[in-house]
JSON list of C-alpha atoms in Angstrom, two decimals:
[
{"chain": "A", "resi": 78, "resn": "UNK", "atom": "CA", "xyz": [0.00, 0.00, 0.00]},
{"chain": "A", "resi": 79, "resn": "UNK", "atom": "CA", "xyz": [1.49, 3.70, -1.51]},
{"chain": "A", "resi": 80, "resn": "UNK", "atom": "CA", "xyz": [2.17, 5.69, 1.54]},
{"chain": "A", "resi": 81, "resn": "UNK", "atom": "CA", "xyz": [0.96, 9.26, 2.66]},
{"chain": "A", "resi": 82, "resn": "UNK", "atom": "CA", "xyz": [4.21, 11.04, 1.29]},
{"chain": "A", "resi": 83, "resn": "UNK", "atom": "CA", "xyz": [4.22, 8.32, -1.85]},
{"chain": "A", "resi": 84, "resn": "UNK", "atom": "CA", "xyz": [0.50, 9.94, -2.77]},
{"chain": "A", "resi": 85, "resn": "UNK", "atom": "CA", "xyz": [1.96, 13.17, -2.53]},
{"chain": "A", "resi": 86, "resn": "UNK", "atom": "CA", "xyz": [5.13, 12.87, -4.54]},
{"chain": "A", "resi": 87, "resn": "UNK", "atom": "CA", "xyz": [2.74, 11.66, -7.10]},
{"chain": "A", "resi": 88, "resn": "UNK", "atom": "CA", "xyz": [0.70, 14.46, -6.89]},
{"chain": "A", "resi": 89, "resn": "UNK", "atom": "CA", "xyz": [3.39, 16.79, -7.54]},
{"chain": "A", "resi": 90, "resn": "UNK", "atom": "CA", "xyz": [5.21, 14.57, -10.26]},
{"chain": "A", "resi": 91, "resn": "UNK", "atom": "CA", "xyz": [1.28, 14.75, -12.01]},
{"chain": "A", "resi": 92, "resn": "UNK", "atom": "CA", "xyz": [1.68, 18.51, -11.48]},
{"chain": "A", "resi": 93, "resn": "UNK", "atom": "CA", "xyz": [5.02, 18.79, -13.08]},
{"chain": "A", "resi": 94, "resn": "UNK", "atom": "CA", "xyz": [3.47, 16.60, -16.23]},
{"chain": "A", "resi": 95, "resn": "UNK", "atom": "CA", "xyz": [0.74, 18.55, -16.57]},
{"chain": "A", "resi": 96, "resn": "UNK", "atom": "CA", "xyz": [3.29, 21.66, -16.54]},
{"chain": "A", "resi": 97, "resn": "UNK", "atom": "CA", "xyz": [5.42, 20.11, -19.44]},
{"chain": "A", "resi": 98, "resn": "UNK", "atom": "CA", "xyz": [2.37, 19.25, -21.38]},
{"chain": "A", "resi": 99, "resn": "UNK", "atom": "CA", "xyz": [1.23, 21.17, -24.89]},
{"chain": "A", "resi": 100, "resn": "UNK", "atom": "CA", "xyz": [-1.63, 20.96, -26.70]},
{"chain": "A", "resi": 101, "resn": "UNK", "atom": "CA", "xyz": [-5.26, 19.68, -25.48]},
{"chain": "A", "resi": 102, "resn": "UNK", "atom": "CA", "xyz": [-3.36, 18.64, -22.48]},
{"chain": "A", "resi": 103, "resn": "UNK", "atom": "CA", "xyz": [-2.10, 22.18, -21.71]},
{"chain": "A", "resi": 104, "resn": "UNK", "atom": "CA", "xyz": [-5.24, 23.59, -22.36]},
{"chain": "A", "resi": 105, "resn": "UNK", "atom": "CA", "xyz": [-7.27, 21.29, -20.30]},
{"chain": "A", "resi": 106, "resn": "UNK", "atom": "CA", "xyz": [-5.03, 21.52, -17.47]},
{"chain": "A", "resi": 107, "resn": "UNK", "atom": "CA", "xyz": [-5.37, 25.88, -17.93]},
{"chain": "A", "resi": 108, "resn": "UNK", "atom": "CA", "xyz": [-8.63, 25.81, -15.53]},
{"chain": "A", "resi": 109, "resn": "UNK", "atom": "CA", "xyz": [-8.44, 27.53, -11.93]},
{"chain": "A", "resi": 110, "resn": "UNK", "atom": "CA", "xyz": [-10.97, 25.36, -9.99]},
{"chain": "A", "resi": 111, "resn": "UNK", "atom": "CA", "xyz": [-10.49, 23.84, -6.66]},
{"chain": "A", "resi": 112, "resn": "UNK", "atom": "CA", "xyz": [-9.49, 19.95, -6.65]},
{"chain": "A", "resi": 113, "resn": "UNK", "atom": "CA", "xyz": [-9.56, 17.70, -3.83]},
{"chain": "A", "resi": 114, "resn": "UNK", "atom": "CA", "xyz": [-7.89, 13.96, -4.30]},
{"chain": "A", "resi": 115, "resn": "UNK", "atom": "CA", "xyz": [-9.01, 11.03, -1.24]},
{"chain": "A", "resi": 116, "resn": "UNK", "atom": "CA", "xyz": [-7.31, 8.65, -1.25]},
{"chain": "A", "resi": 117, "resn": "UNK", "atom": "CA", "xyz": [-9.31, 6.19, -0.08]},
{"chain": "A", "resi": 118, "resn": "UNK", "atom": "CA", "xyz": [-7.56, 3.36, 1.25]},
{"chain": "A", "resi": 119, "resn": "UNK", "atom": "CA", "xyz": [-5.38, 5.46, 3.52]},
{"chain": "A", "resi": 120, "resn": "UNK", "atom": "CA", "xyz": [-8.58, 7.81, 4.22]},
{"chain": "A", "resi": 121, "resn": "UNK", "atom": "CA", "xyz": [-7.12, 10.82, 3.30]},
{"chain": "A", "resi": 122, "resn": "UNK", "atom": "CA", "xyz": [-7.44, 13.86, 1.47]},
{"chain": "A", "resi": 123, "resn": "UNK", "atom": "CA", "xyz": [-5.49, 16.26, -0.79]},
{"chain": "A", "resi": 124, "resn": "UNK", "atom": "CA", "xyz": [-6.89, 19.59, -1.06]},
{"chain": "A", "resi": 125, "resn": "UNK", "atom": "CA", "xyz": [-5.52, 22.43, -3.23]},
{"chain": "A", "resi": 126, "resn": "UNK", "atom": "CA", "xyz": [-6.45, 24.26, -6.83]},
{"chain": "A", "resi": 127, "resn": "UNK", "atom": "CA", "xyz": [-5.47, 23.37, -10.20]},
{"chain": "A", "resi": 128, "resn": "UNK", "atom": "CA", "xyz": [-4.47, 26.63, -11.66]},
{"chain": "A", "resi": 129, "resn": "UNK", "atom": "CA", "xyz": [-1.99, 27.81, -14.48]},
{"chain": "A", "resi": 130, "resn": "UNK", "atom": "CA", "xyz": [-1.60, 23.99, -15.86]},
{"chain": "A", "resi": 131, "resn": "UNK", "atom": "CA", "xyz": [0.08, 22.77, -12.01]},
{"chain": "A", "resi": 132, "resn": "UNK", "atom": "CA", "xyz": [-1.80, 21.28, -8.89]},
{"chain": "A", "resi": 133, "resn": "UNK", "atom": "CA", "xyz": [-1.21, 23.04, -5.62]},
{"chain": "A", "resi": 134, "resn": "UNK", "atom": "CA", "xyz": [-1.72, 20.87, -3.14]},
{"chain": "A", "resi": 135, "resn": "UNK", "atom": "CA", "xyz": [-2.63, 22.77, 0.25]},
{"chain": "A", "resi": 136, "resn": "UNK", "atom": "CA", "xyz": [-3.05, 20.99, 3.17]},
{"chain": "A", "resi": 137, "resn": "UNK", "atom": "CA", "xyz": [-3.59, 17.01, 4.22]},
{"chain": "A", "resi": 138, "resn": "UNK", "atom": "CA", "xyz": [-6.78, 16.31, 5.89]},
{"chain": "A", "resi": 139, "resn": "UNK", "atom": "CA", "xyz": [-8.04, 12.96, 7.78]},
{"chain": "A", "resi": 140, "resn": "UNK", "atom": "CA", "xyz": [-11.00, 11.76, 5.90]},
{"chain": "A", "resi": 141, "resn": "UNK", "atom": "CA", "xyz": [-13.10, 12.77, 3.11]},
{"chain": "A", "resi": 142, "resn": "UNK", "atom": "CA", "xyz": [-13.04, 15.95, 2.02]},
{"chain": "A", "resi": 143, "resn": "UNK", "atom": "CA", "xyz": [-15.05, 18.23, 4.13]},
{"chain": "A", "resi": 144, "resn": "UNK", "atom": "CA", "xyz": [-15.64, 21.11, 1.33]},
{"chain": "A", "resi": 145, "resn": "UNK", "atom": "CA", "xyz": [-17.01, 20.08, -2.19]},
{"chain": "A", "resi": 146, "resn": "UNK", "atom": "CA", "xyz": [-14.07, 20.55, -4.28]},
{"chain": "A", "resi": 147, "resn": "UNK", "atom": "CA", "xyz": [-14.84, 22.24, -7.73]},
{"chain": "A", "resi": 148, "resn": "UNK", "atom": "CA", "xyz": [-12.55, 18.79, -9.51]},
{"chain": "A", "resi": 149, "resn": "UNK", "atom": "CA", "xyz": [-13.27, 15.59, -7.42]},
{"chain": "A", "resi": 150, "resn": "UNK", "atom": "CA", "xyz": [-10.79, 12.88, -7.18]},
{"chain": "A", "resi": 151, "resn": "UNK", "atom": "CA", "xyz": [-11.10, 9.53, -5.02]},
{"chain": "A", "resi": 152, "resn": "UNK", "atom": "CA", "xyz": [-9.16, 6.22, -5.35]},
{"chain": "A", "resi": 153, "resn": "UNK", "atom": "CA", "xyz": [-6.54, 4.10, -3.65]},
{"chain": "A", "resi": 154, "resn": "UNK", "atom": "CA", "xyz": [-2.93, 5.05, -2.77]},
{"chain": "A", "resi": 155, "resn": "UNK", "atom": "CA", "xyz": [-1.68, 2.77, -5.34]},
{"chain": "A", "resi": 156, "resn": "UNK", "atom": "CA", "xyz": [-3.30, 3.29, -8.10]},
{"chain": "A", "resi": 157, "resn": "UNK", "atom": "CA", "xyz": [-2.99, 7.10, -7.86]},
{"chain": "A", "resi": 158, "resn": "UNK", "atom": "CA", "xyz": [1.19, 6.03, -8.08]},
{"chain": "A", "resi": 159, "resn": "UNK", "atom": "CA", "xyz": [0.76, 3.37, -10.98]},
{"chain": "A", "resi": 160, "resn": "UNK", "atom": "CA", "xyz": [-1.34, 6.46, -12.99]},
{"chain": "A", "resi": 161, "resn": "UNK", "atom": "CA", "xyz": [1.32, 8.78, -12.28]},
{"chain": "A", "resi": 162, "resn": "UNK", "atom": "CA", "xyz": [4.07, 6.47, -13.23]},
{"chain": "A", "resi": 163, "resn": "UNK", "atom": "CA", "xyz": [2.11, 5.20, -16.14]},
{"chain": "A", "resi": 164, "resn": "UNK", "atom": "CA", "xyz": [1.70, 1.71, -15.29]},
{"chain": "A", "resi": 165, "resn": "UNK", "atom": "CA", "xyz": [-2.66, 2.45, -15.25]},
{"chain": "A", "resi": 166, "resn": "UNK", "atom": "CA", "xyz": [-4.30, 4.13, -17.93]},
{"chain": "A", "resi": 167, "resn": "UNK", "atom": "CA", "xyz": [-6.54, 6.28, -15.76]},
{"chain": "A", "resi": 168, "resn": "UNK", "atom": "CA", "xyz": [-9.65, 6.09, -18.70]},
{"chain": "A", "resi": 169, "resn": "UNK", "atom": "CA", "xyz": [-9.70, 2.22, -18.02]},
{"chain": "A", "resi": 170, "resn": "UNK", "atom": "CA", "xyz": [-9.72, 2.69, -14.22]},
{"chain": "A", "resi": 171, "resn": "UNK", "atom": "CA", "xyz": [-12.60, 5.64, -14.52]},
{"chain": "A", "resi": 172, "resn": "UNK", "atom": "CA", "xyz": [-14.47, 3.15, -16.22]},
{"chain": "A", "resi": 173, "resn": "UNK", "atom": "CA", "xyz": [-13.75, 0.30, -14.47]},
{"chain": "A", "resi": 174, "resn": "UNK", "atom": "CA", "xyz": [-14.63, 2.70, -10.97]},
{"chain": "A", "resi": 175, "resn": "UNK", "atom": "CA", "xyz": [-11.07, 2.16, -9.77]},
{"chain": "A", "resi": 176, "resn": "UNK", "atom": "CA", "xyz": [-11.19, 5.76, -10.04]},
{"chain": "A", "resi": 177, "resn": "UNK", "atom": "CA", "xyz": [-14.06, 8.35, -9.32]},
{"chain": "A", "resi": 178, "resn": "UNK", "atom": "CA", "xyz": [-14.10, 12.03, -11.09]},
{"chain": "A", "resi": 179, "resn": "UNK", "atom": "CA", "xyz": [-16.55, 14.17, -10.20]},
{"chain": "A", "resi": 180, "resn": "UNK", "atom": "CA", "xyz": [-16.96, 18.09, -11.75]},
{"chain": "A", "resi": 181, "resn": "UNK", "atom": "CA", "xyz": [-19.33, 19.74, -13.37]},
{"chain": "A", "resi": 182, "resn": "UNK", "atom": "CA", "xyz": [-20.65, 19.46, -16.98]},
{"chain": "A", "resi": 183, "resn": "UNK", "atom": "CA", "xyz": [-17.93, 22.07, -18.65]},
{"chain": "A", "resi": 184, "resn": "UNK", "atom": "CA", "xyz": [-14.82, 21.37, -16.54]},
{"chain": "A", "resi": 185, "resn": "UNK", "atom": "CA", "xyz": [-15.17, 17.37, -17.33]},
{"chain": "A", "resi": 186, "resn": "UNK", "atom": "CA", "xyz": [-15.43, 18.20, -21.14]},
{"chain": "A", "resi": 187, "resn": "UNK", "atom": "CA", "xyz": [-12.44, 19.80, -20.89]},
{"chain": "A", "resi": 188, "resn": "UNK", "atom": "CA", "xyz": [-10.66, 17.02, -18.48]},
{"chain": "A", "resi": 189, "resn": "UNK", "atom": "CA", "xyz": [-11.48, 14.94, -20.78]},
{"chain": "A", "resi": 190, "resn": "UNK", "atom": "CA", "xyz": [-8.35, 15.50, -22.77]},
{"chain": "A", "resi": 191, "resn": "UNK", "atom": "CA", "xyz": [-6.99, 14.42, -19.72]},
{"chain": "A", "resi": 192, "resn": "UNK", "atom": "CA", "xyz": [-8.12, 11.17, -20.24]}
]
């Protein structure tokens, strides 16, 4: 099971891909919304704002997120590393439900090049 400061190196090593990205990418990672991540099997949660193509992660709370988050993530430790490192196509494990996104109507059209 991916640790507590595993989940968050991935979270910033997502945020430095999304940084390098062009394109569709770049553009869908442009948004300024609030994002929260749990991870589920360690019961955490990783609140912070997606803004200028890089997550901010700011602060580490017990539980599930207490404030609806404008981007909604929630899945397990690991898989949240084997996205990041490329090892699970995060499409397959959104359909599958390995993974959960929740957002509104516009912000998941644009996530969806993301995908």
């Amino acid at each position: 099971m991916a640790t507590t400061e595993e989940c968050r190196s991935a979270l910033d090593r997502l945020s430095d891909n999304l940084a390098k990205a062009d394109g569709d990418v770049r553009s869908a990672a442009a948004l300024d919304r609030s994002l929260s991540c749990h991870i589920k099997d360690l019961d955490i949660t990783f609140t912070g704002r997606l803004a200028a193509g890089r997550i901010e992660v700011l602060d580490t709370l017990d539980g599930p997120p207490v404030e609806k988050a404008d981007i909604r993530l929630a899945m397990t430790g690991d898989d949240l590393v084997a996205m990041v490192d490329g090892r699970l196509n995060f499409a397959k494990a959104w359909a599958s439900g390995r993974v959960r996104l929740e957002a509104g109507f516009r912000d998941l059209l644009r996530l969806r090049a993301l995908l």
